[in-house]
Coordinates of N, CA, C and O in Angstrom, one line a residue:
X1 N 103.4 73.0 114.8 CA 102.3 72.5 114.0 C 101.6 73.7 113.3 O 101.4 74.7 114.0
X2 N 101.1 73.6 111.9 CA 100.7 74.4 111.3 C 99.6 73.4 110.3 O 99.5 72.2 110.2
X3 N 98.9 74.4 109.7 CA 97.6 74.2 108.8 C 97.7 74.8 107.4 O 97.6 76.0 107.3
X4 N 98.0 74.2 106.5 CA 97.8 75.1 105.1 C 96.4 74.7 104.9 O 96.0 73.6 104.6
X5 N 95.4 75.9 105.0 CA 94.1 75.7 104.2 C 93.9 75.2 103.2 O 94.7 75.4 102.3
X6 N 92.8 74.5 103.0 CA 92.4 74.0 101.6 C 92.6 74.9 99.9 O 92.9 74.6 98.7
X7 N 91.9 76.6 100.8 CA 92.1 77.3 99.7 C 93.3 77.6 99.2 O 93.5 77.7 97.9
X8 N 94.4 77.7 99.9 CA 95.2 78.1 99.7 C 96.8 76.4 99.2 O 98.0 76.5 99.5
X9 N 96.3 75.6 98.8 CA 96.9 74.8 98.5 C 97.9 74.9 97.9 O 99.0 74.8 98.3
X10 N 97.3 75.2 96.4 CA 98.7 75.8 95.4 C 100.2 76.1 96.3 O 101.3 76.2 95.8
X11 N 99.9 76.1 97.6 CA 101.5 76.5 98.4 C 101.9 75.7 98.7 O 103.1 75.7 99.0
X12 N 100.9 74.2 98.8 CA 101.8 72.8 99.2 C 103.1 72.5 99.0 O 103.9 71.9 99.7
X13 N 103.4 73.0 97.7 CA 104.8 72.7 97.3 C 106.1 73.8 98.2 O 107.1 73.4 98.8
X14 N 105.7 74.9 98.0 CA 106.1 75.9 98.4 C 106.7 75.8 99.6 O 107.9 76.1 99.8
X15 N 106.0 75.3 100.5 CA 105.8 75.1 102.1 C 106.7 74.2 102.4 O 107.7 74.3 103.1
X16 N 106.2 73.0 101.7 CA 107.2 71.7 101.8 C 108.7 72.0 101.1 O 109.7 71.5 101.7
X17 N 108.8 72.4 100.6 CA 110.2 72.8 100.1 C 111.0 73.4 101.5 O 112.1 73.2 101.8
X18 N 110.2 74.1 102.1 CA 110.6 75.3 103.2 C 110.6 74.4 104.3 O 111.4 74.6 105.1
X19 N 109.6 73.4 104.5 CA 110.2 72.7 105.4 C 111.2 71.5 105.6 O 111.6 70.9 106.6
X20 N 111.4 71.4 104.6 CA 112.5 70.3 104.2 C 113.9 71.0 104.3 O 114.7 70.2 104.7
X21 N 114.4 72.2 104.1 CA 115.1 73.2 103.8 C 116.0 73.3 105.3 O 117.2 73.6 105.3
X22 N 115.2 72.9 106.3 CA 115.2 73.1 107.7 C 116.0 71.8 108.3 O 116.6 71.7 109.4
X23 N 115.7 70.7 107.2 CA 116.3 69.3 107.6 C 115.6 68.6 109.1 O 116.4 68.1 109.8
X24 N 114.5 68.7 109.4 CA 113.9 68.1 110.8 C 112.9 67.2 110.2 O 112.6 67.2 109.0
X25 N 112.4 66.3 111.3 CA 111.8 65.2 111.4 C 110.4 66.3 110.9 O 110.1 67.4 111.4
X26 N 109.7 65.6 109.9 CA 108.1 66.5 109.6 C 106.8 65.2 109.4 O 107.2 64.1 108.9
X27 N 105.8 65.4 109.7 CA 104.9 64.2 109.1 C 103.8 65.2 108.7 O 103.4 66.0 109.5
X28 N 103.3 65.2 107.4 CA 102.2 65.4 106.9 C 100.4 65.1 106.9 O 100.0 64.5 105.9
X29 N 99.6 65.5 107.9 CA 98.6 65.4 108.2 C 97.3 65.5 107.0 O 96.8 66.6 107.2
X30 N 96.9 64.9 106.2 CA 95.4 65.6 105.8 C 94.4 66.0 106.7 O 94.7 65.6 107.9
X31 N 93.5 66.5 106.7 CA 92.3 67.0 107.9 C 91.7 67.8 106.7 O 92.3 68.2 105.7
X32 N 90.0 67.9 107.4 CA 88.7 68.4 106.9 C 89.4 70.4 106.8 O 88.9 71.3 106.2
X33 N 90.6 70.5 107.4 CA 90.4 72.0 107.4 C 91.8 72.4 106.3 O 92.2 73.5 106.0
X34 N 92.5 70.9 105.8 CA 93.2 71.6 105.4 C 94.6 70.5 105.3 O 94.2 69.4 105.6
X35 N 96.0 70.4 105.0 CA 97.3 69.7 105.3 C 97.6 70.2 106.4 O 97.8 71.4 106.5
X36 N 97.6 69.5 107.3 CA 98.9 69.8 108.9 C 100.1 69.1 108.8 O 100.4 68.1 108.3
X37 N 100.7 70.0 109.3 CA 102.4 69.8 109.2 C 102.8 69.9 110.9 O 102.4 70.8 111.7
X38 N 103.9 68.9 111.1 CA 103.9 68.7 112.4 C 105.2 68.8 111.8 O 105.5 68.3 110.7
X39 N 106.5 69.5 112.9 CA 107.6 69.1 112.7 C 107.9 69.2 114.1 O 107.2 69.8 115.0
X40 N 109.6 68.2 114.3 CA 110.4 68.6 115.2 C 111.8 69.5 115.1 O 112.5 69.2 114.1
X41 N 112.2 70.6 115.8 CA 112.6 70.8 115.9 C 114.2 70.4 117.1 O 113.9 70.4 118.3
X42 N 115.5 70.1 116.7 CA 116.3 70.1 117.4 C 116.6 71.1 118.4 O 116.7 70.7 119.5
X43 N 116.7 72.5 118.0 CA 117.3 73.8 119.3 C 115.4 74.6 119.5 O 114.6 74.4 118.6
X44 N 115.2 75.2 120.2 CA 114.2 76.6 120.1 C 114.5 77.6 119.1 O 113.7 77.9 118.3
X45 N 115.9 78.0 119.0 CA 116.1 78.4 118.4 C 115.6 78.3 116.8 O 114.6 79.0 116.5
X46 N 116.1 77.6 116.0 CA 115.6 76.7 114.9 C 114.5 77.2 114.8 O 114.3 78.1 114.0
X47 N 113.4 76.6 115.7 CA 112.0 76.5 116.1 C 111.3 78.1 115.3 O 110.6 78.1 114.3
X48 N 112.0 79.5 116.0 CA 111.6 80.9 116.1 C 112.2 81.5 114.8 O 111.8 82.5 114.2
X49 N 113.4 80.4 114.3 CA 113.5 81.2 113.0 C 112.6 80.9 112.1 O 112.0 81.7 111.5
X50 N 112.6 79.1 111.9 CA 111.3 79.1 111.1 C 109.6 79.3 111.3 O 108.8 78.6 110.6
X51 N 109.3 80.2 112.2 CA 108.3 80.1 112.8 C 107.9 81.7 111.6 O 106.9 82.0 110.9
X52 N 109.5 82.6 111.8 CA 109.8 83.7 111.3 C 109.4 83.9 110.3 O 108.5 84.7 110.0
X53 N 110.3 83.0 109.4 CA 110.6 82.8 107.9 C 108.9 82.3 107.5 O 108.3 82.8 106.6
X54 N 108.4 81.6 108.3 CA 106.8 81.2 107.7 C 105.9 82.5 107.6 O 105.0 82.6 106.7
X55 N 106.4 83.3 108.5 CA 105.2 83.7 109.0 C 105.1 85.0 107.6 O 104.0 85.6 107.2
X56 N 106.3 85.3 107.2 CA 107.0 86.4 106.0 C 106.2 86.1 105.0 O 105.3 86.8 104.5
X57 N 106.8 84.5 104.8 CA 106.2 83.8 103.3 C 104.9 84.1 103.4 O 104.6 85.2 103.0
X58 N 103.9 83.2 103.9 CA 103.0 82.7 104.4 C 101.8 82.9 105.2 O 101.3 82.0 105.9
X59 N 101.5 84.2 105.1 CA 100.6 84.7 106.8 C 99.8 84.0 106.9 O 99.4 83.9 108.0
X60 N 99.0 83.0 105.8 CA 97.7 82.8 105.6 C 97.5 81.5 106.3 O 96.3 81.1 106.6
X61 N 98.3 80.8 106.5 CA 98.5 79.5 107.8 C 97.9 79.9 109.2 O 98.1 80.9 109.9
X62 N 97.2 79.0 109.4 CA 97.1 78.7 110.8 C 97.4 78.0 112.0 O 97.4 76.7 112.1
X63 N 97.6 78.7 112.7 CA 98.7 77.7 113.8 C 97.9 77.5 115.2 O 98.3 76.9 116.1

């Protein structure tokens, strides 16, 4: 589960692309701090790469 901030929106797309990219079960949250993204992951694995790849793109998420 992660948080794209309000400020930082403009990445909505960005993000969503990247998590769709992954092919897993995701549901999209609105909240007062921001869009939450909840996904499932199949292996751990999976899990650490995309946790990776976010973290590259992306630092500005909060998890």
């Amino acid at each position: 589960m992660f948080t794209i901030p309000d400020s930082k929106e403009k990445y909505n797309s960005e993000i969503k692309r990247l998590v769709i990219s992954y092919q897993c079960y995701f549901e999209e949250t609105p909240t007062k701090d921001g869009l939450v993204f909840s996904i499932e992951f199949p292996t751990i694995s999976l899990r650490i790469k995309f946790k990776e790849e976010l973290a590259l793109k992306f630092p500005f998420l909060y998890y």
